[in-house]
mmCIF file of C-alpha atoms in Angstrom:
data_model
loop_
_atom_site.group_PDB
_atom_site.id
_atom_site.type_symbol
_atom_site.label_atom_id
_atom_site.label_comp_id
_atom_site.label_asym_id
_atom_site.label_seq_id
_atom_site.Cartn_x
_atom_site.Cartn_y
_atom_site.Cartn_z
ATOM 1 C CA UNK A 1 0.000 0.000 0.000
ATOM 2 C CA UNK A 2 2.816 2.405 0.885
ATOM 3 C CA UNK A 3 4.451 1.763 -2.497
ATOM 4 C CA UNK A 4 1.285 2.833 -4.300
ATOM 5 C CA UNK A 5 1.014 6.009 -2.225
ATOM 6 C CA UNK A 6 4.664 6.789 -2.921
ATOM 7 C CA UNK A 7 3.992 6.266 -6.619
ATOM 8 C CA UNK A 8 1.104 8.733 -6.556
ATOM 9 C CA UNK A 9 3.007 11.345 -4.552
ATOM 10 C CA UNK A 10 6.272 10.859 -6.427
ATOM 11 C CA UNK A 11 8.220 10.402 -3.177
ATOM 12 C CA UNK A 12 7.674 9.175 0.360
ATOM 13 C CA UNK A 13 4.832 10.695 2.339
ATOM 14 C CA UNK A 14 7.152 12.438 4.831
ATOM 15 C CA UNK A 15 9.360 13.955 2.121
ATOM 16 C CA UNK A 16 6.318 15.110 0.174
ATOM 17 C CA UNK A 17 4.871 16.819 3.268
ATOM 18 C CA UNK A 18 8.191 18.564 3.937
ATOM 19 C CA UNK A 19 8.415 19.718 0.303
ATOM 20 C CA UNK A 20 4.858 21.032 0.406
ATOM 21 C CA UNK A 21 5.536 22.902 3.668
ATOM 22 C CA UNK A 22 8.686 24.545 2.258
ATOM 23 C CA UNK A 23 7.007 25.544 -1.008
ATOM 24 C CA UNK A 24 3.955 26.832 0.903
ATOM 25 C CA UNK A 25 6.211 28.952 3.102
ATOM 26 C CA UNK A 26 8.002 30.437 0.073
ATOM 27 C CA UNK A 27 4.768 31.129 -1.813
ATOM 28 C CA UNK A 28 3.200 32.646 1.308
ATOM 29 C CA UNK A 29 6.201 34.941 1.736
ATOM 30 C CA UNK A 30 6.077 36.063 -1.904
ATOM 31 C CA UNK A 31 2.333 36.682 -1.645
ATOM 32 C CA UNK A 32 2.873 38.761 1.510
ATOM 33 C CA UNK A 33 5.553 40.817 -0.257
ATOM 34 C CA UNK A 34 3.119 41.622 -3.075
ATOM 35 C CA UNK A 35 0.217 42.202 -0.677
ATOM 36 C CA UNK A 36 -1.841 39.281 -1.920
ATOM 37 C CA UNK A 37 -4.158 37.234 0.222
ATOM 38 C CA UNK A 38 -6.040 34.078 -0.687
ATOM 39 C CA UNK A 39 -9.293 36.066 -0.535
ATOM 40 C CA UNK A 40 -7.932 38.630 -3.006
ATOM 41 C CA UNK A 41 -7.136 35.822 -5.421
ATOM 42 C CA UNK A 42 -10.547 34.186 -4.983
ATOM 43 C CA UNK A 43 -12.379 37.510 -5.444
ATOM 44 C CA UNK A 44 -10.166 38.338 -8.426
ATOM 45 C CA UNK A 45 -11.043 35.050 -10.117
ATOM 46 C CA UNK A 46 -14.729 35.569 -9.335
ATOM 47 C CA UNK A 47 -14.671 39.118 -10.736
ATOM 48 C CA UNK A 48 -12.800 37.910 -13.827
ATOM 49 C CA UNK A 49 -15.424 35.236 -14.525
ATOM 50 C CA UNK A 50 -18.266 37.701 -13.949
ATOM 51 C CA UNK A 51 -16.664 40.271 -16.277
ATOM 52 C CA UNK A 52 -16.296 37.653 -18.996
ATOM 53 C CA UNK A 53 -19.881 36.524 -18.386
ATOM 54 C CA UNK A 54 -21.294 40.041 -18.719
ATOM 55 C CA UNK A 55 -19.054 40.919 -21.672
ATOM 56 C CA UNK A 56 -20.098 37.720 -23.393
ATOM 57 C CA UNK A 57 -23.759 38.630 -23.241
ATOM 58 C CA UNK A 58 -22.982 42.143 -24.488
ATOM 59 C CA UNK A 59 -21.059 40.564 -27.352
ATOM 60 C CA UNK A 60 -23.997 38.272 -28.111
ATOM 61 C CA UNK A 61 -26.258 41.319 -28.187
ATOM 62 C CA UNK A 62 -23.886 43.008 -30.630
ATOM 63 C CA UNK A 63 -23.789 39.885 -32.788
ATOM 64 C CA UNK A 64 -27.571 39.866 -32.847
ATOM 65 C CA UNK A 65 -27.568 43.508 -33.972
ATOM 66 C CA UNK A 66 -25.045 42.740 -36.721
ATOM 67 C CA UNK A 67 -27.026 39.688 -37.781
ATOM 68 C CA UNK A 68 -30.244 41.670 -38.049
ATOM 69 C CA UNK A 69 -28.581 44.524 -39.952
ATOM 70 C CA UNK A 70 -26.981 42.100 -42.401
ATOM 71 C CA UNK A 71 -30.181 40.108 -42.840
ATOM 72 C CA UNK A 72 -32.015 43.262 -43.900
ATOM 73 C CA UNK A 73 -29.743 43.372 -46.956
ATOM 74 C CA UNK A 74 -28.903 39.696 -47.537
ATOM 75 C CA UNK A 75 -32.395 38.166 -47.391
ATOM 76 C CA UNK A 76 -34.010 40.438 -50.017
ATOM 77 C CA UNK A 77 -30.966 40.055 -52.304
ATOM 78 C CA UNK A 78 -31.124 36.285 -51.877
ATOM 79 C CA UNK A 79 -34.840 36.237 -52.707
ATOM 80 C CA UNK A 80 -34.300 38.400 -55.790
ATOM 81 C CA UNK A 81 -31.426 36.206 -57.003
ATOM 82 C CA UNK A 82 -33.470 33.035 -56.457
ATOM 83 C CA UNK A 83 -36.400 34.493 -58.366
ATOM 84 C CA UNK A 84 -34.122 35.529 -61.226
ATOM 85 C CA UNK A 85 -32.492 32.087 -61.398
ATOM 86 C CA UNK A 86 -35.907 30.381 -61.166
ATOM 87 C CA UNK A 87 -36.944 31.906 -64.531
ATOM 88 C CA UNK A 88 -34.141 30.138 -66.376
#
């Protein structure tokens, strides 16, 4: 069983825990230097997703406007061309 756990972790359990503690300490120090907190990161990700969500719906609204404007020209031209080709 221990061999399988070591395989998953890539090393022994104790060494993996020590590595994770050291890396966590370094990352925590760097985050403190830059004034980041876990909550800032979570709120930043949430705000990013919400901004994309709202921008996406604005973009869909713009696409709908473009589609309608183009259809005003394309559909009548298509009908006229079909009627002209139908006579042949």
